Amino acid sequence: MPTQTTTSAVAATAAPPAPTRLRNFIAGEPVDGVRGFDKTNPVDGSLIAVVHEAGVDEVDRAVAAARAALEGPWGRMTVLERTRLLRRVADVIDRRADELVAAEVGDTGKPETLARDLDVARASANFRAAADTVASAGLDSFLTEMPDGRRALNYAVRKPLGVVAVIVPWNLPLLLLTWKLAPALAAGNTVVVKPSEETPSSATLLAEILMEAGVPAGVVNVVHGFGSRSAGELLTTHPGIDGVTFTGESSTGSAIMRAVAPRVRPVSFELGGKNAAVVFADADLDAAIAGLARSSYLNTGQVCLCTERIYVERAIFDDVAAGLAEQAGRLRLGRPEDPATTTGPLISQAHRDKVLGYFALAREEGATVLAGGGVPTLGDGLDGGSWIEPTLWTGLDNTHRTMREEVFGPVTSLVPFDTEEQAIALANDTDYGLAAVTWTSDLTRGHRVAQRMRVGMSWVNTWYLRDLRSPFGGVGLSGVGREGGRHSLEFYTEPTNVCVQL
Ligand code: NAD
Ligand code: 6OD
């Protein structure tokens, strides 16, 4: 977790050569916070920004600005005007992609190629997809005939929820922020964003981009800070918030649910996962191994959809184990700007301590380590960063904590199975329910198994292939509700049904 400093530290850093000062963004203006906290670069531990933490007054002002903007020109815009504006935002994101890549890479240490091809590319795609959805959205209407002969026209109109709190994590900061922000705006809401304390930069830059594209002041406000007893909690307990959309840990989702319960506000939650892959002996082995390496190690395993449990049909277990260990060993840890780098550091030293705790626990639980398992020595000034080795375990089963709790790092575990029924039962034996992958050349089996996975997203012979119109979310500890296409529209709007007797 970033360290807290005092307000005077914020002032003291104003003189060059100072790290960037990241301020809150309220009603179209940068706003100081109550104190500053340090944001360090996970690549080498250097200080990159001092961030202004929002307190009670700043959160109040942000919510008031969002409320006032609902009554301004934004609230009177037609859907056509709003969709044009959202497409303009997408264009400005594309034009300023280099700045966004730099912000994302500085905060996370991820490879530049990944930030550009995934995070930033998806940011503009999210705005275009939300514009398409709202432009083509239909409304329910019914010609009603009552048994007593009366007739009526029933139709629904959709209205924005109002002021929406958007609270997001650090792993894919801009992708996950825009995934929620774009449909919230498409539906006509105003927003207060609380980015992760670990990744404050791209949200701050995005606020500037939205203004440049012509989004009126106050429509999107950004408050910085932590969760509990900080900006996050101040926002979720604020009486002026009409709904909360959140991505992050399941335990945080639970805390937010409690925070909004007294005022009965709607929530949309995308939470943690302990995702399974099932590999049948008839799978294309090379494709499966390459796919498993990607689903286990992309973004240093810090994607909620990453595979942390792999069930392999016994006949091919040794081949998959050898192939995946080899792929893990080939990943190239290094500086983000090096095009050969495949894998960055974890987000922070605190997160690395947590992941290393699971490495130690796995050993206690009897794991055999087939790849990685520790902290690499990289030299080149990198050893102050939060680096960790891509890791592969065998020898664990579903009774072990390491097979039940989300690690959120570059580690996965291989377990053999003998029958299809057993594979499905093992995959579904979890309190989470976010994503699953089935690897098989038999597509009839692929459909059959995929449909029985107790998850929100069930892939066959691929992973993290996204159509932004499809429903995205999880069951169990993995979330509440779905977003994507019309599913987002359903969360970010309240329908009013009008009934006219004819
Ligand atoms: P986190 O829950 O610790 O924090 C997420 C955000 O919530 C941050 O902005 C944080 O400051 C804020 N927050 C924390 N406590 C809060 C509180 N009490 N009230 C209000 N806000 C609070 O999660 P993280 O560590 O940033 O992200 C990693 C987690 O996110 C993993 O569990 C991962 O699986 C999950 N995740 C899920 C999805 C998905 O789509 N299902 C996507 C990405 C990440
Ligand atoms: O791709 C998306 O839309 C999405 N919500 C991805 C979530 C990834 C989790 O880390």
mmCIF file of N, CA, C and O and ligand atoms in Angstrom, residues 1 166-172 176 179-180 194-199 223 225-237 244 246-256 258-259 269-275 301-306 308 347 351 354 406-408 432 434 457 472-474 477-479, ligand 1:
data_model
loop_
_atom_site.group_PDB
_atom_site.id
_atom_site.type_symbol
_atom_site.label_atom_id
_atom_site.label_comp_id
_atom_site.label_asym_id
_atom_site.label_seq_id
_atom_site.Cartn_x
_atom_site.Cartn_y
_atom_site.Cartn_z
ATOM 1 N N MET A 1 0.847 -1.190 0.000
ATOM 2 C CA MET A 1 0.000 0.000 0.000
ATOM 3 C C MET A 1 0.889 1.249 0.000
ATOM 4 O O MET A 1 1.883 1.283 0.702
ATOM 5 N N VAL A 166 -18.077 5.084 -9.162
ATOM 6 C CA VAL A 166 -17.345 4.070 -9.937
ATOM 7 C C VAL A 166 -16.035 3.804 -9.196
ATOM 8 O O VAL A 166 -15.156 4.665 -9.142
ATOM 9 N N ILE A 167 -15.913 2.628 -8.612
ATOM 10 C CA ILE A 167 -14.740 2.314 -7.775
ATOM 11 C C ILE A 167 -14.008 1.141 -8.418
ATOM 12 O O ILE A 167 -14.592 0.082 -8.650
ATOM 13 N N VAL A 168 -12.734 1.366 -8.739
ATOM 14 C CA VAL A 168 -12.025 0.380 -9.574
ATOM 15 C C VAL A 168 -10.652 0.010 -8.991
ATOM 16 O O VAL A 168 -10.073 0.755 -8.200
ATOM 17 N N PRO A 169 -10.132 -1.154 -9.438
ATOM 18 C CA PRO A 169 -8.874 -1.670 -8.893
ATOM 19 C C PRO A 169 -7.660 -1.278 -9.744
ATOM 20 O O PRO A 169 -7.776 -0.477 -10.671
ATOM 21 N N TRP A 170 -6.527 -1.922 -9.468
ATOM 22 C CA TRP A 170 -5.255 -1.496 -10.050
ATOM 23 C C TRP A 170 -4.741 -2.375 -11.167
ATOM 24 O O TRP A 170 -3.729 -2.060 -11.786
ATOM 25 N N ASN A 171 -5.382 -3.492 -11.439
ATOM 26 C CA ASN A 171 -4.711 -4.448 -12.349
ATOM 27 C C ASN A 171 -4.818 -4.055 -13.821
ATOM 28 O O ASN A 171 -3.852 -4.192 -14.569
ATOM 29 N N LEU A 172 -6.012 -3.607 -14.241
ATOM 30 C CA LEU A 172 -6.186 -3.095 -15.609
ATOM 31 C C LEU A 172 -6.883 -1.741 -15.428
ATOM 32 O O LEU A 172 -8.077 -1.606 -15.721
ATOM 33 N N LEU A 176 -10.657 -1.152 -16.911
ATOM 34 C CA LEU A 176 -11.771 -1.431 -16.005
ATOM 35 C C LEU A 176 -12.538 -0.165 -15.644
ATOM 36 O O LEU A 176 -13.752 -0.207 -15.438
ATOM 37 N N TRP A 179 -14.630 0.626 -18.797
ATOM 38 C CA TRP A 179 -15.643 -0.429 -18.958
ATOM 39 C C TRP A 179 -16.921 -0.047 -18.204
ATOM 40 O O TRP A 179 -18.031 -0.385 -18.588
ATOM 41 N N LYS A 180 -16.779 0.683 -17.106
ATOM 42 C CA LYS A 180 -17.930 1.091 -16.304
ATOM 43 C C LYS A 180 -18.331 2.540 -16.580
ATOM 44 O O LYS A 180 -19.517 2.875 -16.633
ATOM 45 N N LYS A 194 -13.469 6.660 -8.153
ATOM 46 C CA LYS A 194 -12.403 6.477 -7.149
ATOM 47 C C LYS A 194 -11.463 5.398 -7.705
ATOM 48 O O LYS A 194 -11.728 4.201 -7.611
ATOM 49 N N PRO A 195 -10.353 5.865 -8.331
ATOM 50 C CA PRO A 195 -9.394 4.873 -8.828
ATOM 51 C C PRO A 195 -8.646 4.231 -7.660
ATOM 52 O O PRO A 195 -8.685 4.741 -6.536
ATOM 53 N N SER A 196 -7.939 3.162 -7.941
ATOM 54 C CA SER A 196 -7.135 2.540 -6.893
ATOM 55 C C SER A 196 -6.013 3.485 -6.473
ATOM 56 O O SER A 196 -5.425 4.191 -7.293
ATOM 57 N N GLU A 197 -5.674 3.446 -5.194
ATOM 58 C CA GLU A 197 -4.546 4.213 -4.663
ATOM 59 C C GLU A 197 -3.234 3.789 -5.337
ATOM 60 O O GLU A 197 -2.261 4.529 -5.358
ATOM 61 N N GLU A 198 -3.217 2.561 -5.888
ATOM 62 C CA GLU A 198 -2.017 2.073 -6.560
ATOM 63 C C GLU A 198 -1.891 2.591 -7.988
ATOM 64 O O GLU A 198 -0.808 2.550 -8.567
ATOM 65 N N THR A 199 -2.988 3.025 -8.578
ATOM 66 C CA THR A 199 -2.967 3.419 -9.998
ATOM 67 C C THR A 199 -3.792 4.687 -10.224
ATOM 68 O O THR A 199 -4.840 4.642 -10.878
ATOM 69 N N VAL A 223 -11.956 11.324 -7.379
ATOM 70 C CA VAL A 223 -11.402 11.526 -6.034
ATOM 71 C C VAL A 223 -10.377 10.428 -5.768
ATOM 72 O O VAL A 223 -10.612 9.261 -6.070
ATOM 73 N N GLY A 225 -7.605 8.319 -3.225
ATOM 74 C CA GLY A 225 -7.451 7.893 -1.838
ATOM 75 C C GLY A 225 -7.564 6.392 -1.718
ATOM 76 O O GLY A 225 -7.504 5.661 -2.705
ATOM 77 N N PHE A 226 -7.715 5.960 -0.469
ATOM 78 C CA PHE A 226 -7.755 4.540 -0.140
ATOM 79 C C PHE A 226 -9.215 4.097 -0.022
ATOM 80 O O PHE A 226 -10.115 4.848 -0.412
ATOM 81 N N GLY A 227 -9.425 2.886 0.493
ATOM 82 C CA GLY A 227 -10.784 2.375 0.614
ATOM 83 C C GLY A 227 -11.380 2.687 1.963
ATOM 84 O O GLY A 227 -12.023 3.726 2.165
ATOM 85 N N SER A 228 -11.123 1.777 2.900
ATOM 86 C CA SER A 228 -11.682 1.908 4.235
ATOM 87 C C SER A 228 -11.176 3.190 4.918
ATOM 88 O O SER A 228 -9.995 3.511 4.829
ATOM 89 N N ARG A 229 -12.047 3.918 5.575
ATOM 90 C CA ARG A 229 -11.733 5.173 6.274
ATOM 91 C C ARG A 229 -11.030 6.181 5.365
ATOM 92 O O ARG A 229 -10.197 6.958 5.810
ATOM 93 N N SER A 230 -11.353 6.168 4.095
ATOM 94 C CA SER A 230 -10.772 7.123 3.160
ATOM 95 C C SER A 230 -11.797 7.384 2.050
ATOM 96 O O SER A 230 -13.004 7.162 2.243
ATOM 97 N N ALA A 231 -11.309 7.855 0.896
ATOM 98 C CA ALA A 231 -12.232 8.311 -0.152
ATOM 99 C C ALA A 231 -13.248 7.231 -0.564
ATOM 100 O O ALA A 231 -14.419 7.549 -0.830
ATOM 101 N N GLY A 232 -12.812 5.970 -0.597
ATOM 102 C CA GLY A 232 -13.726 4.901 -1.022
ATOM 103 C C GLY A 232 -14.921 4.796 -0.100
ATOM 104 O O GLY A 232 -16.078 4.802 -0.542
ATOM 105 N N GLU A 233 -14.632 4.723 1.197
ATOM 106 C CA GLU A 233 -15.729 4.584 2.162
ATOM 107 C C GLU A 233 -16.570 5.863 2.224
ATOM 108 O O GLU A 233 -17.795 5.804 2.343
ATOM 109 N N LEU A 234 -15.893 7.028 2.122
ATOM 110 C CA LEU A 234 -16.647 8.294 2.145
ATOM 111 C C LEU A 234 -17.646 8.341 0.987
ATOM 112 O O LEU A 234 -18.763 8.850 1.126
ATOM 113 N N LEU A 235 -17.240 7.782 -0.135
ATOM 114 C CA LEU A 235 -18.104 7.798 -1.316
ATOM 115 C C LEU A 235 -19.275 6.822 -1.165
ATOM 116 O O LEU A 235 -20.432 7.180 -1.432
ATOM 117 N N THR A 236 -18.972 5.602 -0.732
ATOM 118 C CA THR A 236 -20.054 4.600 -0.684
ATOM 119 C C THR A 236 -21.055 4.890 0.428
ATOM 120 O O THR A 236 -22.190 4.421 0.372
ATOM 121 N N THR A 237 -20.640 5.647 1.445
ATOM 122 C CA THR A 237 -21.582 5.981 2.522
ATOM 123 C C THR A 237 -22.234 7.340 2.281
ATOM 124 O O THR A 237 -23.029 7.802 3.095
ATOM 125 N N VAL A 244 -23.728 2.190 -6.990
ATOM 126 C CA VAL A 244 -22.278 1.940 -6.935
ATOM 127 C C VAL A 244 -21.942 0.829 -7.911
ATOM 128 O O VAL A 244 -22.550 -0.242 -7.882
ATOM 129 N N PHE A 246 -18.639 -1.410 -8.922
ATOM 130 C CA PHE A 246 -17.364 -1.690 -8.257
ATOM 131 C C PHE A 246 -16.687 -2.899 -8.883
ATOM 132 O O PHE A 246 -17.342 -3.892 -9.186
ATOM 133 N N THR A 247 -15.391 -2.809 -9.056
ATOM 134 C CA THR A 247 -14.575 -3.969 -9.403
ATOM 135 C C THR A 247 -13.467 -4.077 -8.373
ATOM 136 O O THR A 247 -12.769 -3.085 -8.107
ATOM 137 N N GLY A 248 -13.282 -5.262 -7.829
ATOM 138 C CA GLY A 248 -12.216 -5.438 -6.847
ATOM 139 C C GLY A 248 -12.411 -6.738 -6.098
ATOM 140 O O GLY A 248 -13.061 -7.671 -6.578
ATOM 141 N N GLU A 249 -11.850 -6.782 -4.899
ATOM 142 C CA GLU A 249 -11.873 -8.012 -4.110
ATOM 143 C C GLU A 249 -13.269 -8.310 -3.589
ATOM 144 O O GLU A 249 -14.029 -7.384 -3.261
ATOM 145 N N SER A 250 -13.542 -9.583 -3.417
ATOM 146 C CA SER A 250 -14.860 -9.992 -2.914
ATOM 147 C C SER A 250 -15.127 -9.408 -1.530
ATOM 148 O O SER A 250 -16.248 -8.967 -1.239
ATOM 149 N N SER A 251 -14.089 -9.374 -0.665
ATOM 150 C CA SER A 251 -14.317 -8.855 0.693
ATOM 151 C C SER A 251 -14.637 -7.357 0.651
ATOM 152 O O SER A 251 -15.417 -6.859 1.464
ATOM 153 N N THR A 252 -14.075 -6.635 -0.324
ATOM 154 C CA THR A 252 -14.401 -5.207 -0.454
ATOM 155 C C THR A 252 -15.847 -5.060 -0.945
ATOM 156 O O THR A 252 -16.587 -4.181 -0.485
ATOM 157 N N GLY A 253 -16.247 -5.927 -1.871
ATOM 158 C CA GLY A 253 -17.635 -5.907 -2.341
ATOM 159 C C GLY A 253 -18.591 -6.074 -1.172
ATOM 160 O O GLY A 253 -19.608 -5.378 -1.059
ATOM 161 N N SER A 254 -18.231 -6.968 -0.287
ATOM 162 C CA SER A 254 -19.076 -7.218 0.880
ATOM 163 C C SER A 254 -19.158 -5.955 1.763
ATOM 164 O O SER A 254 -20.242 -5.571 2.227
ATOM 165 N N ALA A 255 -18.007 -5.278 1.950
ATOM 166 C CA ALA A 255 -17.995 -4.044 2.771
ATOM 167 C C ALA A 255 -18.847 -2.954 2.101
ATOM 168 O O ALA A 255 -19.582 -2.214 2.765
ATOM 169 N N ILE A 256 -18.771 -2.873 0.774
ATOM 170 C CA ILE A 256 -19.541 -1.839 0.063
ATOM 171 C C ILE A 256 -21.035 -2.155 0.142
ATOM 172 O O ILE A 256 -21.871 -1.260 0.314
ATOM 173 N N ARG A 258 -22.523 -3.552 2.593
ATOM 174 C CA ARG A 258 -22.967 -3.107 3.923
ATOM 175 C C ARG A 258 -23.090 -1.586 3.968
ATOM 176 O O ARG A 258 -24.009 -1.039 4.558
ATOM 177 N N ALA A 259 -22.145 -0.900 3.277
ATOM 178 C CA ALA A 259 -22.147 0.571 3.328
ATOM 179 C C ALA A 259 -23.391 1.160 2.657
ATOM 180 O O ALA A 259 -23.915 2.187 3.099
ATOM 181 N N PHE A 269 -21.292 -5.545 -9.073
ATOM 182 C CA PHE A 269 -19.992 -5.950 -8.532
ATOM 183 C C PHE A 269 -19.293 -6.955 -9.453
ATOM 184 O O PHE A 269 -19.846 -8.019 -9.750
ATOM 185 N N GLU A 270 -18.071 -6.659 -9.862
ATOM 186 C CA GLU A 270 -17.204 -7.636 -10.528
ATOM 187 C C GLU A 270 -16.068 -7.937 -9.567
ATOM 188 O O GLU A 270 -15.220 -7.065 -9.319
ATOM 189 N N LEU A 271 -16.039 -9.167 -9.027
ATOM 190 C CA LEU A 271 -15.158 -9.445 -7.886
ATOM 191 C C LEU A 271 -14.102 -10.492 -8.241
ATOM 192 O O LEU A 271 -13.768 -10.669 -9.405
ATOM 193 N N GLY A 272 -13.598 -11.140 -7.248
ATOM 194 C CA GLY A 272 -12.452 -12.034 -7.444
ATOM 195 C C GLY A 272 -12.809 -13.339 -8.135
ATOM 196 O O GLY A 272 -13.975 -13.612 -8.430
ATOM 197 N N GLY A 273 -11.791 -14.138 -8.408
ATOM 198 C CA GLY A 273 -12.015 -15.433 -9.045
ATOM 199 C C GLY A 273 -10.972 -16.448 -8.596
ATOM 200 O O GLY A 273 -9.906 -16.081 -8.073
ATOM 201 N N LYS A 274 -11.311 -17.717 -8.738
ATOM 202 C CA LYS A 274 -10.337 -18.809 -8.556
ATOM 203 C C LYS A 274 -10.624 -19.749 -9.725
ATOM 204 O O LYS A 274 -11.202 -20.826 -9.589
ATOM 205 N N ASN A 275 -10.240 -19.257 -10.907
ATOM 206 C CA ASN A 275 -10.780 -19.802 -12.150
ATOM 207 C C ASN A 275 -10.107 -21.110 -12.551
ATOM 208 O O ASN A 275 -8.889 -21.262 -12.404
ATOM 209 N N GLY A 301 -0.245 -12.501 -13.951
ATOM 210 C CA GLY A 301 -1.308 -13.226 -13.238
ATOM 211 C C GLY A 301 -2.310 -12.320 -12.552
ATOM 212 O O GLY A 301 -3.181 -12.803 -11.819
ATOM 213 N N GLN A 302 -2.224 -11.041 -12.803
ATOM 214 C CA GLN A 302 -3.097 -10.091 -12.110
ATOM 215 C C GLN A 302 -4.281 -9.711 -13.013
ATOM 216 O O GLN A 302 -4.475 -8.543 -13.351
ATOM 217 N N VAL A 303 -5.012 -10.700 -13.435
ATOM 218 C CA VAL A 303 -6.271 -10.479 -14.147
ATOM 219 C C VAL A 303 -7.282 -11.359 -13.434
ATOM 220 O O VAL A 303 -7.003 -12.532 -13.143
ATOM 221 N N CYS A 304 -8.443 -10.790 -13.133
ATOM 222 C CA CYS A 304 -9.430 -11.553 -12.359
ATOM 223 C C CYS A 304 -9.802 -12.860 -13.044
ATOM 224 O O CYS A 304 -10.228 -13.803 -12.400
ATOM 225 N N LEU A 305 -9.612 -12.915 -14.376
ATOM 226 C CA LEU A 305 -10.013 -14.084 -15.167
ATOM 227 C C LEU A 305 -8.906 -15.122 -15.247
ATOM 228 O O LEU A 305 -9.098 -16.192 -15.837
ATOM 229 N N CYS A 306 -7.741 -14.839 -14.698
ATOM 230 C CA CYS A 306 -6.602 -15.750 -14.823
ATOM 231 C C CYS A 306 -6.922 -17.132 -14.250
ATOM 232 O O CYS A 306 -7.668 -17.278 -13.285
ATOM 233 N N GLU A 308 -6.129 -20.212 -12.158
ATOM 234 C CA GLU A 308 -5.289 -20.612 -11.015
ATOM 235 C C GLU A 308 -5.417 -22.095 -10.701
ATOM 236 O O GLU A 308 -4.733 -22.609 -9.816
ATOM 237 N N ILE A 347 2.128 -5.490 -8.537
ATOM 238 C CA ILE A 347 1.795 -4.069 -8.397
ATOM 239 C C ILE A 347 2.570 -3.398 -7.261
ATOM 240 O O ILE A 347 2.878 -2.206 -7.330
ATOM 241 N N HIS A 351 1.752 -6.466 -2.189
ATOM 242 C CA HIS A 351 1.086 -7.557 -2.906
ATOM 243 C C HIS A 351 2.058 -8.730 -3.100
ATOM 244 O O HIS A 351 1.662 -9.895 -3.008
ATOM 245 N N LYS A 354 2.087 -10.838 -0.130
ATOM 246 C CA LYS A 354 0.904 -11.705 -0.056
ATOM 247 C C LYS A 354 1.097 -12.941 -0.954
ATOM 248 O O LYS A 354 0.856 -14.074 -0.534
ATOM 249 N N GLU A 406 -8.016 -16.945 -3.775
ATOM 250 C CA GLU A 406 -7.450 -16.246 -4.930
ATOM 251 C C GLU A 406 -6.052 -15.720 -4.571
ATOM 252 O O GLU A 406 -5.887 -15.008 -3.585
ATOM 253 N N VAL A 407 -5.044 -16.065 -5.386
ATOM 254 C CA VAL A 407 -3.679 -15.583 -5.138
ATOM 255 C C VAL A 407 -3.450 -14.262 -5.871
ATOM 256 O O VAL A 407 -2.877 -13.331 -5.356
ATOM 257 N N PHE A 408 -3.929 -14.177 -7.106
ATOM 258 C CA PHE A 408 -3.797 -12.971 -7.937
ATOM 259 C C PHE A 408 -2.331 -12.653 -8.244
ATOM 260 O O PHE A 408 -1.866 -11.532 -8.147
ATOM 261 N N TYR A 432 -16.024 -19.235 -5.545
ATOM 262 C CA TYR A 432 -16.046 -18.218 -6.601
ATOM 263 C C TYR A 432 -16.807 -18.754 -7.812
ATOM 264 O O TYR A 432 -17.218 -19.910 -7.831
ATOM 265 N N LEU A 434 -16.232 -17.042 -11.524
ATOM 266 C CA LEU A 434 -16.063 -15.975 -12.516
ATOM 267 C C LEU A 434 -15.917 -16.547 -13.927
ATOM 268 O O LEU A 434 -16.741 -16.286 -14.799
ATOM 269 N N MET A 457 -18.449 -16.473 -17.231
ATOM 270 C CA MET A 457 -17.864 -16.560 -18.578
ATOM 271 C C MET A 457 -17.200 -17.927 -18.751
ATOM 272 O O MET A 457 -16.317 -18.288 -17.976
ATOM 273 N N PHE A 472 -20.990 -9.867 -18.833
ATOM 274 C CA PHE A 472 -19.724 -10.099 -18.125
ATOM 275 C C PHE A 472 -19.994 -9.953 -16.633
ATOM 276 O O PHE A 472 -20.549 -8.950 -16.179
ATOM 277 N N GLY A 473 -19.578 -10.941 -15.859
ATOM 278 C CA GLY A 473 -19.767 -10.871 -14.406
ATOM 279 C C GLY A 473 -19.570 -12.246 -13.813
ATOM 280 O O GLY A 473 -19.101 -13.152 -14.495
ATOM 281 N N GLY A 474 -19.911 -12.405 -12.545
ATOM 282 C CA GLY A 474 -19.649 -13.687 -11.906
ATOM 283 C C GLY A 474 -20.770 -14.117 -10.988
ATOM 284 O O GLY A 474 -21.687 -13.344 -10.685
ATOM 285 N N LEU A 477 -18.974 -15.771 -4.925
ATOM 286 C CA LEU A 477 -18.110 -14.687 -4.432
ATOM 287 C C LEU A 477 -17.589 -13.800 -5.564
ATOM 288 O O LEU A 477 -16.900 -12.821 -5.309
ATOM 289 N N SER A 478 -17.851 -14.170 -6.813
ATOM 290 C CA SER A 478 -17.279 -13.427 -7.947
ATOM 291 C C SER A 478 -18.124 -12.253 -8.408
ATOM 292 O O SER A 478 -17.699 -11.538 -9.330
ATOM 293 N N GLY A 479 -19.273 -12.044 -7.814
ATOM 294 C CA GLY A 479 -19.951 -10.805 -8.184
ATOM 295 C C GLY A 479 -21.452 -10.835 -8.132
ATOM 296 O O GLY A 479 -22.080 -11.845 -7.838
HETATM 297 P P1 NAD B 1 -9.635 -3.917 -3.706
HETATM 298 O O1 NAD B 1 -10.987 -4.463 -3.448
HETATM 299 O O2 NAD B 1 -8.646 -3.922 -2.617
HETATM 300 O O3 NAD B 1 -9.726 -2.395 -4.185
HETATM 301 C C1 NAD B 1 -10.517 -2.016 -5.286
HETATM 302 C C2 NAD B 1 -10.952 -0.576 -5.106
HETATM 303 O O4 NAD B 1 -11.824 -0.486 -3.990
HETATM 304 C C3 NAD B 1 -9.797 0.386 -4.840
HETATM 305 O O5 NAD B 1 -10.073 1.603 -5.492
HETATM 306 C C4 NAD B 1 -9.865 0.539 -3.328
HETATM 307 O O6 NAD B 1 -9.310 1.748 -2.858
HETATM 308 C C5 NAD B 1 -11.358 0.508 -3.091
HETATM 309 N N1 NAD B 1 -11.765 0.103 -1.751
HETATM 310 C C6 NAD B 1 -11.113 -0.740 -0.908
HETATM 311 N N2 NAD B 1 -11.813 -0.865 0.237
HETATM 312 C C7 NAD B 1 -12.925 -0.098 0.107
HETATM 313 C C8 NAD B 1 -14.034 0.195 0.967
HETATM 314 N N3 NAD B 1 -14.154 -0.336 2.177
HETATM 315 N N4 NAD B 1 -14.994 1.039 0.509
HETATM 316 C C9 NAD B 1 -14.898 1.578 -0.724
HETATM 317 N N5 NAD B 1 -13.864 1.358 -1.572
HETATM 318 C C10 NAD B 1 -12.890 0.519 -1.156
HETATM 319 O O7 NAD B 1 -9.097 -4.703 -4.981
HETATM 320 P P2 NAD B 1 -7.681 -4.562 -5.667
HETATM 321 O O8 NAD B 1 -6.675 -5.190 -4.773
HETATM 322 O O9 NAD B 1 -7.513 -3.173 -6.121
HETATM 323 O O10 NAD B 1 -7.874 -5.476 -6.977
HETATM 324 C C11 NAD B 1 -7.643 -6.843 -7.012
HETATM 325 C C12 NAD B 1 -8.946 -7.596 -6.841
HETATM 326 O O11 NAD B 1 -9.880 -7.176 -7.818
HETATM 327 C C13 NAD B 1 -8.801 -9.085 -7.069
HETATM 328 O O12 NAD B 1 -9.581 -9.764 -6.123
HETATM 329 C C14 NAD B 1 -9.392 -9.304 -8.444
HETATM 330 O O13 NAD B 1 -9.899 -10.583 -8.700
HETATM 331 C C15 NAD B 1 -10.484 -8.297 -8.448
HETATM 332 N N6 NAD B 1 -10.882 -7.944 -9.823
HETATM 333 C C16 NAD B 1 -12.053 -8.429 -10.325
HETATM 334 C C17 NAD B 1 -12.432 -8.146 -11.631
HETATM 335 C C18 NAD B 1 -13.700 -8.674 -12.259
HETATM 336 O O14 NAD B 1 -14.051 -8.229 -13.332
HETATM 337 N N7 NAD B 1 -14.387 -9.621 -11.630
HETATM 338 C C19 NAD B 1 -11.607 -7.344 -12.408
HETATM 339 C C20 NAD B 1 -10.419 -6.870 -11.868
HETATM 340 C C21 NAD B 1 -10.059 -7.172 -10.555
#
